[in-house]
Coordinates of C-alpha atoms in Angstrom, one line a residue:
Chain A
M1 CA 160.4 131.7 93.9
N2 CA 160.7 132.0 97.5
G3 CA 161.4 128.4 98.8
E4 CA 161.3 129.4 102.4
A5 CA 157.9 130.8 102.2
F6 CA 156.5 127.9 100.3
L7 CA 158.2 125.3 102.9
L8 CA 156.6 127.5 105.8
S9 CA 153.3 127.3 103.9
L10 CA 153.4 123.4 103.6
R11 CA 154.5 123.1 107.4
L12 CA 151.5 125.2 108.3
A13 CA 148.9 123.3 106.0
A14 CA 150.3 119.9 107.4
M15 CA 150.1 120.8 110.8
V16 CA 146.7 122.4 110.7
S17 CA 145.2 119.5 108.6
L18 CA 146.5 116.8 111.1
L19 CA 145.3 118.9 114.0
L20 CA 141.9 119.5 112.5
L21 CA 141.5 116.0 111.8
A22 CA 141.9 114.9 115.3
F23 CA 139.3 117.8 116.2
A24 CA 137.0 117.3 113.5
L25 CA 136.5 113.4 113.8
P26 CA 134.7 113.4 117.2
L27 CA 132.8 116.7 116.3
A28 CA 131.5 115.2 112.8
Y29 CA 130.6 111.9 114.6
V30 CA 128.6 113.8 117.2
L31 CA 127.0 116.0 114.3
A32 CA 126.3 112.9 112.0
F33 CA 124.9 110.4 114.5
F34 CA 123.2 112.4 117.4
R35 CA 120.3 114.7 117.6
W36 CA 120.3 117.3 120.4
P37 CA 118.6 120.6 120.8
G38 CA 120.7 123.4 119.5
K39 CA 122.6 121.2 117.0
F40 CA 121.9 123.6 114.3
L41 CA 123.8 126.4 116.3
V42 CA 126.9 124.4 116.4
E43 CA 126.5 123.6 112.7
S44 CA 126.2 127.3 111.9
V45 CA 129.3 128.0 113.9
V46 CA 131.3 125.3 112.0
A47 CA 130.1 126.7 108.6
L48 CA 130.8 130.5 109.7
P49 CA 134.5 130.5 108.3
L50 CA 133.0 129.7 104.8
V51 CA 131.0 132.8 104.6
L52 CA 133.0 135.4 106.8
P53 CA 135.8 137.4 105.3
P54 CA 139.0 136.2 106.4
T55 CA 139.9 139.7 107.7
V56 CA 137.1 139.4 110.1
L57 CA 138.3 136.0 111.4
G58 CA 141.8 137.4 111.5
F59 CA 140.9 140.5 113.2
Y60 CA 139.2 138.6 116.3
A61 CA 142.0 136.3 116.2
L62 CA 144.4 139.2 116.6
V63 CA 142.3 140.7 119.4
A64 CA 142.0 137.3 121.0
M65 CA 145.6 136.8 120.8
G66 CA 147.0 140.1 121.9
P67 CA 148.5 140.6 125.2
R68 CA 145.0 141.7 126.6
G69 CA 142.8 139.0 124.7
P70 CA 142.0 135.8 126.6
L71 CA 144.1 133.6 124.4
G72 CA 147.1 135.9 124.4
K73 CA 147.1 136.0 128.3
F74 CA 146.9 132.3 128.5
W75 CA 149.7 131.9 126.1
Q76 CA 151.8 134.4 127.9
A77 CA 151.4 132.7 131.3
L78 CA 152.0 129.4 129.6
F79 CA 155.2 130.2 127.5
G80 CA 156.2 133.6 128.5
H81 CA 155.9 135.3 125.2
S82 CA 153.1 136.7 123.2
L83 CA 151.1 134.6 120.7
A84 CA 150.4 137.3 117.8
F85 CA 153.0 137.4 115.1
T86 CA 154.2 133.8 116.0
F87 CA 153.8 130.7 113.9
A88 CA 151.7 129.0 116.7
G89 CA 149.5 131.9 116.4
L90 CA 149.2 131.3 112.6
V91 CA 148.4 127.8 113.2
I92 CA 145.6 128.7 115.8
A93 CA 144.0 131.1 113.5
S94 CA 144.1 128.7 110.5
L95 CA 142.5 126.1 112.5
V96 CA 139.4 128.2 112.9
Y97 CA 139.8 129.3 109.1
S98 CA 139.9 125.8 107.8
L99 CA 137.4 124.0 110.2
P100 CA 134.4 123.8 107.8
F101 CA 136.8 121.9 105.3
A102 CA 137.7 119.4 107.7
V103 CA 134.1 118.8 109.3
Q104 CA 131.9 118.8 106.3
P105 CA 133.4 116.0 104.3
L106 CA 133.3 113.8 107.5
V107 CA 129.9 114.7 108.3
A108 CA 128.7 113.9 104.7
S109 CA 130.6 110.7 104.7
F110 CA 129.2 109.5 107.9
E111 CA 125.8 110.4 107.2
A112 CA 125.8 108.5 103.8
M113 CA 126.7 105.4 105.8
D114 CA 124.3 102.4 105.8
R115 CA 123.0 102.6 109.3
R116 CA 122.2 98.9 109.3
L117 CA 126.1 98.2 109.2
L118 CA 126.1 100.1 112.6
D119 CA 123.2 98.1 114.0
A120 CA 124.7 94.8 112.8
S121 CA 127.9 95.9 114.6
A122 CA 125.8 96.6 117.9
V123 CA 123.9 93.4 117.6
L124 CA 127.2 91.5 117.0
G125 CA 128.4 92.9 120.4
A126 CA 130.5 95.9 119.5
G127 CA 130.4 99.0 121.6
R128 CA 130.5 102.6 120.1
A129 CA 134.4 102.7 120.0
R130 CA 134.8 99.4 118.1
T131 CA 132.1 100.4 115.8
F132 CA 133.8 103.7 115.1
F133 CA 137.2 102.2 114.4
R134 CA 136.2 99.0 112.9
V135 CA 133.3 99.9 110.6
I136 CA 132.7 103.7 110.5
L137 CA 136.3 104.9 110.1
P138 CA 137.4 102.3 107.4
L139 CA 134.2 102.9 105.3
A140 CA 134.4 106.6 105.5
W141 CA 138.0 106.9 104.6
P142 CA 137.2 109.0 101.3
G143 CA 135.6 111.3 103.6
V144 CA 138.8 111.3 105.8
L145 CA 141.0 111.8 102.9
T146 CA 138.8 114.6 101.5
S147 CA 138.9 116.3 104.9
L148 CA 142.4 116.0 105.2
V149 CA 143.3 117.3 101.8
L150 CA 140.7 120.1 101.6
S151 CA 141.8 121.4 104.9
F152 CA 145.5 121.2 103.8
A153 CA 144.8 122.8 100.5
H154 CA 142.8 125.5 102.0
T155 CA 145.3 126.4 104.6
L156 CA 148.1 126.3 102.0
G157 CA 146.2 129.5 100.5
V158 CA 145.5 131.2 103.7
F159 CA 146.1 134.9 103.1
G160 CA 143.8 137.4 104.8
V161 CA 144.1 135.7 108.3
V162 CA 147.8 135.5 107.9
L163 CA 147.9 139.2 107.2
M164 CA 146.0 140.2 110.2
V165 CA 147.5 137.9 112.8
G166 CA 151.0 136.9 111.2
G167 CA 152.2 140.1 109.8
N168 CA 155.2 139.3 107.3
L169 CA 158.1 137.7 109.3
P170 CA 160.3 135.7 106.9
G171 CA 160.7 132.1 107.9
I172 CA 158.0 132.5 110.8
T173 CA 154.9 134.0 109.3
R174 CA 155.6 134.8 105.7
T175 CA 153.5 132.3 103.8
V176 CA 153.5 131.5 100.2
S177 CA 150.3 133.7 99.6
I178 CA 151.9 136.7 101.5
D179 CA 155.0 136.3 99.3
I180 CA 152.9 136.5 96.3
Y181 CA 151.5 139.7 97.6
D182 CA 154.8 141.2 98.3
H183 CA 155.9 140.5 94.7
V184 CA 152.9 142.3 93.2
Q185 CA 153.4 145.1 95.4
A186 CA 157.0 145.3 94.2
L187 CA 155.7 145.1 90.6
D188 CA 157.8 141.7 90.1
Y189 CA 154.9 140.0 88.1
A190 CA 157.4 137.3 86.9
S191 CA 158.1 136.0 90.4
A192 CA 154.4 136.3 91.5
N193 CA 153.3 134.3 88.3
R194 CA 156.1 131.5 89.1
T195 CA 154.7 131.2 92.7
S196 CA 151.2 131.5 91.8
L197 CA 151.2 128.9 89.0
F198 CA 153.1 126.5 91.3
L199 CA 150.6 126.9 94.0
M200 CA 147.8 126.4 91.6
L201 CA 149.3 123.2 90.2
V202 CA 149.9 121.8 93.7
C203 CA 146.3 122.5 94.6
F204 CA 144.9 121.1 91.2
V205 CA 146.8 117.8 91.9
I206 CA 145.7 117.6 95.3
L207 CA 142.1 118.1 94.4
S208 CA 142.2 115.8 91.5
I209 CA 143.4 113.1 94.0
V210 CA 140.5 113.7 96.2
Y211 CA 137.9 113.8 93.5
A212 CA 139.3 110.5 91.9
V213 CA 139.1 108.8 95.3
N214 CA 135.6 109.9 95.9
R215 CA 134.7 108.6 92.5
R216 CA 136.2 105.3 93.7
V217 CA 138.9 105.2 91.0
W218 CA 141.3 103.6 93.4
S219 CA 139.3 101.7 95.7
P220 CA 140.9 99.3 98.3
W221 CA 137.9 97.1 98.0
P222 CA 135.8 96.1 95.2
V223 CA 132.7 98.4 94.8
E224 CA 129.3 96.6 95.2
Chain B
M1 CA 120.9 75.1 128.7
S2 CA 117.4 75.6 128.9
W3 CA 115.3 77.1 126.2
A4 CA 113.4 80.1 127.2
M5 CA 110.2 81.8 125.9
L6 CA 110.6 85.4 124.4
T7 CA 107.6 87.4 125.5
V8 CA 106.8 90.8 124.0
R9 CA 104.2 93.4 125.2
I10 CA 105.2 96.8 123.6
H11 CA 103.8 99.9 122.4
K12 CA 105.7 102.5 120.5
E13 CA 104.8 105.6 118.3
F14 CA 106.8 106.5 115.4
A15 CA 106.7 109.9 114.1
G16 CA 106.0 109.1 110.6
S17 CA 106.0 111.1 107.4
G18 CA 102.2 111.5 107.3
D19 CA 100.0 113.3 110.0
T20 CA 99.0 110.1 111.9
P21 CA 101.9 108.5 113.5
F22 CA 102.6 104.8 113.1
V23 CA 101.7 102.9 116.1
L24 CA 103.3 99.5 116.8
A25 CA 101.4 97.7 119.6
V26 CA 102.2 94.1 120.0
T27 CA 101.6 91.5 122.5
A28 CA 103.0 88.1 121.7
S29 CA 105.2 85.2 122.9
F30 CA 107.7 83.2 120.9
A31 CA 108.6 79.6 121.8
P32 CA 111.8 77.8 120.7
G33 CA 111.1 77.1 117.0
F34 CA 110.3 79.1 113.7
T35 CA 107.7 81.6 114.1
I36 CA 106.7 83.2 110.7
L37 CA 105.9 87.0 111.0
F38 CA 103.7 87.6 108.1
G39 CA 102.0 90.8 106.9
P40 CA 102.0 93.6 104.2
S41 CA 104.9 95.9 103.9
G42 CA 104.7 98.6 106.3
A43 CA 102.9 96.4 108.9
G44 CA 105.6 97.1 111.4
K45 CA 107.5 93.7 111.1
S46 CA 111.0 95.2 110.9
A47 CA 110.0 97.7 113.7
L48 CA 109.0 94.7 115.9
L49 CA 112.5 92.9 115.3
D50 CA 114.3 96.2 116.0
C51 CA 112.6 96.5 119.3
I52 CA 113.3 93.0 120.2
A53 CA 116.9 93.4 119.3
G54 CA 117.3 96.7 121.4
L55 CA 117.9 99.0 118.3
Q56 CA 114.6 100.8 118.9
R57 CA 113.3 101.7 122.3
P58 CA 109.5 101.0 123.0
D59 CA 107.6 103.6 124.7
T60 CA 105.9 101.4 127.1
G61 CA 105.7 97.7 127.9
E62 CA 108.3 95.0 128.3
I63 CA 110.2 92.4 126.5
R64 CA 111.3 89.3 128.4
F65 CA 113.4 86.5 127.6
G66 CA 112.6 83.7 130.1
K67 CA 113.2 85.4 133.6
E68 CA 115.6 88.1 132.1
A69 CA 114.1 91.5 131.2
F70 CA 115.7 92.9 128.0
F71 CA 113.2 96.0 128.4
D72 CA 110.9 97.0 131.0
A73 CA 109.6 100.5 130.9
S74 CA 108.1 100.6 134.4
R75 CA 111.5 99.4 136.0
R76 CA 113.5 101.7 133.5
V77 CA 115.4 98.6 132.3
N78 CA 116.7 98.6 128.5
V79 CA 119.4 96.2 128.0
S80 CA 121.7 97.3 125.1
P81 CA 121.6 95.3 121.9
Q82 CA 125.4 94.3 122.5
R83 CA 124.2 92.5 125.7
R84 CA 120.8 90.9 124.7
G85 CA 122.6 87.7 123.4
L86 CA 120.4 87.6 120.2
A87 CA 121.4 87.6 116.5
Y88 CA 119.7 89.4 113.8
V89 CA 120.0 89.1 109.9
F90 CA 118.7 92.2 108.3
Q91 CA 116.9 92.3 104.9
S92 CA 120.0 94.2 103.4
L93 CA 122.0 91.6 105.2
A94 CA 124.5 94.3 106.3
L95 CA 127.7 92.4 105.6
F96 CA 130.8 94.8 106.3
P97 CA 131.9 95.5 102.8
H98 CA 135.5 96.2 103.8
L99 CA 136.0 92.8 105.7
S100 CA 136.4 89.3 104.3
V101 CA 133.8 86.7 104.8
V102 CA 136.0 85.2 107.8
E103 CA 136.6 88.6 109.2
N104 CA 132.8 89.2 109.1
I105 CA 132.2 86.1 111.0
R106 CA 135.0 86.8 113.4
Y107 CA 133.6 90.3 114.0
G108 CA 131.1 88.8 116.6
L109 CA 133.4 86.6 118.3
V110 CA 136.2 88.9 119.7
K111 CA 135.5 88.3 123.1
L112 CA 136.3 84.6 122.7
G113 CA 139.7 82.9 122.7
V114 CA 141.4 82.1 119.3
A115 CA 140.8 78.5 119.5
E116 CA 137.1 78.8 120.2
Q117 CA 136.8 81.3 117.3
R118 CA 138.4 78.9 115.1
K119 CA 136.1 76.1 116.1
R120 CA 133.0 78.5 115.6
I121 CA 134.1 79.6 112.3
E122 CA 134.7 76.0 111.1
R123 CA 131.2 75.0 112.5
V124 CA 129.2 77.6 110.7
A125 CA 131.4 77.4 107.5
T126 CA 130.5 73.7 107.2
A127 CA 126.9 74.0 108.1
F128 CA 126.2 76.8 105.5
H129 CA 128.7 75.7 102.8
I130 CA 130.8 78.7 102.7
A131 CA 134.1 77.1 103.6
N132 CA 135.6 77.9 100.2
L133 CA 134.4 81.4 100.5
L134 CA 136.0 82.5 103.6
D135 CA 138.8 84.9 102.1
R136 CA 136.4 86.8 99.7
R137 CA 135.0 90.2 100.2
P138 CA 131.0 90.7 100.3
A139 CA 131.1 92.4 96.7
E140 CA 132.5 89.0 95.2
L141 CA 129.8 86.9 96.4
S142 CA 126.5 85.9 94.8
G143 CA 123.3 86.7 96.3
G144 CA 122.8 83.4 97.9
E145 CA 126.3 83.3 99.0
K146 CA 125.9 86.5 100.9
Q147 CA 122.8 85.3 102.4
R148 CA 124.6 82.2 103.8
V149 CA 127.4 84.2 105.1
A150 CA 125.1 86.6 106.9
L151 CA 123.3 83.5 108.5
A152 CA 126.6 82.1 109.4
R153 CA 127.9 85.4 111.0
A154 CA 124.6 85.5 112.9
L155 CA 124.7 81.9 114.3
A156 CA 128.5 81.7 115.0
T157 CA 127.8 84.1 118.2
G158 CA 125.7 81.2 119.6
P159 CA 122.6 83.6 119.9
R160 CA 119.7 82.7 122.3
I161 CA 117.3 84.2 119.8
L162 CA 117.4 84.6 116.1
L163 CA 115.8 87.5 114.2
L164 CA 115.4 87.0 110.5
D165 CA 114.1 89.9 108.2
E166 CA 113.3 88.5 104.9
P167 CA 116.7 86.8 104.8
L168 CA 116.1 84.9 101.4
T169 CA 114.4 87.5 99.4
G170 CA 115.6 87.7 95.8
L171 CA 116.8 83.9 95.7
D172 CA 115.4 81.5 93.3
A173 CA 113.3 78.5 94.7
S174 CA 115.8 75.8 94.8
L175 CA 118.6 78.0 96.4
R176 CA 116.0 79.2 98.9
R177 CA 115.0 75.7 99.9
S178 CA 118.7 74.4 100.3
I179 CA 119.4 77.4 102.5
L180 CA 116.4 76.9 104.7
E181 CA 117.3 73.1 104.9
D182 CA 120.8 74.2 106.4
L183 CA 119.0 76.6 108.6
R184 CA 116.6 73.8 109.8
L185 CA 119.3 71.5 110.5
W186 CA 121.1 74.1 112.5
H187 CA 117.8 74.6 114.5
V188 CA 117.6 70.9 115.4
A189 CA 120.9 71.2 117.1
E190 CA 120.0 74.6 118.8
P191 CA 116.4 74.9 119.2
I192 CA 116.0 78.6 120.0
P193 CA 113.0 81.0 119.1
I194 CA 113.6 82.1 115.4
L195 CA 111.4 85.0 114.2
Y196 CA 111.3 84.8 110.6
V197 CA 109.9 87.6 108.5
T198 CA 108.8 86.9 105.2
H199 CA 106.1 87.8 102.3
N200 CA 106.9 84.5 100.5
R201 CA 104.1 81.9 100.9
E202 CA 106.4 79.0 100.0
E203 CA 109.0 79.9 102.7
V204 CA 105.8 79.9 105.1
D205 CA 104.8 76.5 104.0
A206 CA 108.4 75.2 104.0
I207 CA 109.3 76.2 107.6
G208 CA 106.4 77.7 109.4
E209 CA 105.3 76.0 112.6
R210 CA 103.4 79.1 113.4
V211 CA 102.4 82.2 111.9
L212 CA 101.8 85.8 113.5
T213 CA 100.2 88.0 111.1
L214 CA 100.6 91.7 111.4
A215 CA 99.2 94.8 109.8
N216 CA 99.2 98.4 110.8
G217 CA 101.5 97.7 113.8
R218 CA 99.0 95.3 115.3
V219 CA 99.1 91.4 115.7
L220 CA 96.0 90.1 113.6
E221 CA 96.2 86.5 114.1
S222 CA 98.3 83.7 115.2
G223 CA 98.2 80.0 114.6
S224 CA 99.2 77.3 112.0
P225 CA 100.1 78.5 108.6
R226 CA 97.0 76.9 107.0
A227 CA 94.6 78.2 109.8
V228 CA 95.8 81.7 109.4
L229 CA 96.8 82.3 105.8
D230 CA 94.3 80.0 104.0
A231 CA 91.3 81.8 105.6
P232 CA 92.4 85.4 106.1
R233 CA 90.3 87.5 108.2
S234 CA 91.3 91.3 107.1
L235 CA 91.8 92.9 103.8
P236 CA 95.5 93.6 104.2
L237 CA 96.1 90.1 105.1
A238 CA 94.1 88.7 102.2
Q239 CA 96.0 90.8 100.1
A240 CA 99.4 89.8 101.5
A241 CA 98.5 86.3 101.5
G242 CA 98.0 86.3 97.6
F243 CA 94.3 86.3 97.4
E244 CA 93.6 87.7 94.0
N245 CA 89.9 88.3 94.5
V246 CA 88.8 90.5 97.1
L247 CA 85.2 91.5 96.3
P248 CA 83.0 94.1 98.1
A249 CA 79.6 92.3 99.0
R250 CA 76.5 92.7 101.2
V251 CA 75.3 90.1 103.6
V252 CA 71.7 89.0 102.5
E253 CA 70.6 86.3 105.1
H254 CA 72.3 83.8 107.4
R255 CA 71.3 80.1 107.1
A256 CA 72.7 79.0 110.5
E257 CA 71.2 75.4 110.1
D258 CA 73.5 74.8 107.0
G259 CA 76.5 76.8 108.5
V260 CA 76.5 79.1 105.6
M261 CA 75.3 82.7 104.7
R262 CA 74.1 84.2 101.4
I263 CA 75.8 87.4 100.1
A264 CA 75.3 89.6 97.2
L265 CA 78.5 90.5 95.4
E266 CA 78.5 94.3 94.2
N267 CA 77.2 94.1 90.5
A268 CA 76.7 90.4 90.5
T269 CA 73.4 89.0 89.2
R270 CA 73.4 86.0 91.4
N271 CA 73.9 85.6 95.2
I272 CA 76.6 83.3 96.5
E273 CA 77.0 81.2 99.6
I274 CA 79.9 81.3 102.0
P275 CA 80.8 79.9 105.3
L276 CA 78.7 81.5 108.2
G277 CA 80.6 84.6 109.6
A278 CA 80.2 87.1 112.4
A279 CA 78.7 89.7 109.9
E280 CA 74.9 90.4 110.4
P281 CA 72.5 90.6 107.4
G282 CA 72.6 94.0 105.6
S283 CA 76.3 94.5 106.6
K284 CA 78.9 95.3 104.2
V285 CA 81.6 92.7 103.9
R286 CA 84.5 91.5 101.6
V287 CA 85.0 88.2 100.3
A288 CA 88.5 86.7 99.4
I289 CA 88.7 84.0 96.7
R290 CA 92.1 82.6 95.4
A291 CA 92.2 82.7 91.6
G292 CA 93.2 79.2 91.7
D293 CA 90.1 78.1 93.5
I294 CA 87.7 79.0 90.8
L295 CA 86.7 76.4 88.3
L296 CA 85.8 77.5 84.6
A297 CA 83.1 75.7 82.7
T298 CA 82.2 76.5 79.1
E299 CA 78.5 75.2 79.6
A300 CA 76.2 75.3 82.6
P301 CA 77.3 72.6 84.8
H302 CA 75.0 70.1 86.4
F303 CA 75.3 67.5 89.2
L304 CA 77.9 69.6 91.2
S305 CA 78.4 69.9 94.9
A306 CA 79.7 73.4 94.5
R307 CA 76.9 75.7 95.5
N308 CA 78.2 78.9 93.5
L309 CA 77.5 79.1 89.9
L310 CA 78.0 82.5 88.3
P311 CA 77.7 83.3 84.5
G312 CA 80.1 85.6 82.9
T313 CA 81.9 86.6 79.9
I314 CA 85.8 86.4 79.4
E315 CA 87.5 89.8 79.3
S316 CA 91.1 88.9 78.8
I317 CA 93.5 85.8 78.7
E318 CA 97.0 86.2 79.7
R319 CA 99.7 83.6 79.8
R320 CA 101.6 84.1 83.1
G321 CA 104.6 81.6 83.2
A322 CA 103.1 78.1 84.1
L323 CA 99.5 79.5 84.3
V324 CA 96.9 81.2 82.4
Q325 CA 95.3 84.1 84.1
V326 CA 91.6 84.7 82.9
R327 CA 89.7 88.0 83.7
V328 CA 86.1 87.1 83.8
K329 CA 83.3 89.6 84.1
A330 CA 80.3 88.2 86.1
G331 CA 78.8 91.1 87.4
A332 CA 82.0 91.7 89.5
N333 CA 85.4 91.2 87.9
F334 CA 86.9 87.8 88.7
L335 CA 90.5 86.5 88.2
V336 CA 90.7 83.0 87.5
H337 CA 93.9 80.8 87.2
V338 CA 93.7 77.9 84.8
T339 CA 96.5 75.7 83.3
P340 CA 97.7 76.3 79.8
G341 CA 96.6 72.8 79.1
A342 CA 92.9 73.5 80.3
A343 CA 92.8 76.9 78.4
R344 CA 93.7 75.0 75.2
S345 CA 91.2 72.1 75.4
L346 CA 88.4 74.4 76.5
E347 CA 89.4 76.7 73.7
L348 CA 89.0 79.8 75.9
A349 CA 88.6 83.1 74.0
T350 CA 88.0 86.8 74.8
G351 CA 84.0 87.4 74.9
Q352 CA 83.2 83.9 75.5
L353 CA 80.5 83.0 77.9
V354 CA 81.6 80.9 80.6
W355 CA 80.5 79.8 84.1
L356 CA 82.4 80.3 87.3
V357 CA 82.2 77.4 89.8
I358 CA 83.4 78.2 93.4
K359 CA 83.0 76.0 96.3
T360 CA 81.4 77.5 99.5
H361 CA 84.5 76.9 101.6
S362 CA 86.8 78.5 99.0
C363 CA 85.1 82.1 99.8
H364 CA 86.5 83.7 103.0
L365 CA 85.0 86.6 104.7
V366 CA 87.4 89.4 105.4
Y367 CA 86.7 92.6 107.3

């Protein structure tokens, strides 16, 4: 098994899931607690990566990151090198790719919240920020964990997008799924099987943890 | 500190699930002391409290506390719930499940110094008998304990107005009485306006100085509990106030000199006499009679002051806790409550002929 590719995938998934959480929390808050005209459009955009083929995402990411694309030009001006075929480019493309997996569990857990708790918080004098950090976030923690883990696991398996924007540079953009693909191309089924099995196990364990927590198997406070 | 009056004059349309929107249109004022908000569910009681708390924004009107405007549509004033200085105990209590009792109470006190926080927590913990529960989580509390904690959390903030939305539902009578007693004692020291929503007649009698009745988003009546609830003047109110018999009838004639009028109950063979009301002869009305206000006789009684005697037959007899509910067909169907002892000594049985005896003033005209 290619350890380098696996570590790279882990690094990518960790980075993407953490960045996505920071971005998804305010987005999910606005989606769950406010109504505004055109909200359905934002919801559709957030869900789009669920249904689009990763190659479509990857294609537009590549165009955007290319030397003539807006993102590519911006990046070039900022750092002096191109964005395509770099780890940073991979992170950015994966952010879009895993966005729905980060946002939707958060929206679901926010929407399931007892609104009277938020009312109680307001009447007791707490502003929006304090209500968010003292009431919403602690009570929505299974949703936060689900968001984090699902976007992590989903990014771990990213393939089509990487193929389009990352290429196959060992240690930089050669992720574990690309590695498996290469093994298969080389007819090295044994290696492909070892890596695939390992990836499958990792994802299974991660998902088991998420589902267990959402069933409140290990709850930090007694369930009513 | 001076105790101010809460005055409300609001109008709000709620987009309901049906085709007609629910309209809350309330004009009322609340002096320091307990005011009971009474009415059938869906009457708009919680919506009214939400507007006063600032959780819902009325379309028009104003809400004032003394000289201070909480809400004034014409001057575009709408003070946030955080800054109205009131406390609200919801029907669901809304204790924070992830915080201990003491953390729940402290939640509303963060702007105060540590010493003041400790003082307030100690005071409410003593007053509501929860000092031994401070470290528990809400899930580890009994129903009555939760209700005590919710009241303590609300009152620790030193509110200028207290809104209580059925805070004691689901508790047994003795627990309810003891919590009410604690609340009353607190209120002696802090005489603020308390708006208390309840369906429970016993709570009304225990604490009510004044009752405001609501139905369909409007104030029906206000006054003392006896005046308002013992003589309801509308059908939803009569039902909410626990009148078991609400019977359709037609006014036959006025006897103004006796202060009564005669009415014909639908399907009944005899007319009955009720206190004179505003309904004209010939108009259709309803009469509300409590099941406990009807006497049963197994023979035609004589020499009675009660003016209304109706012969009928017993359709069913049903034991309900400490009373027996007898269904009597006397033209119309009547529910009559008697004690188990009375049922035994009269040897009541299904199919038996009986006489209903109803005092004129036990009959209430409802529209």
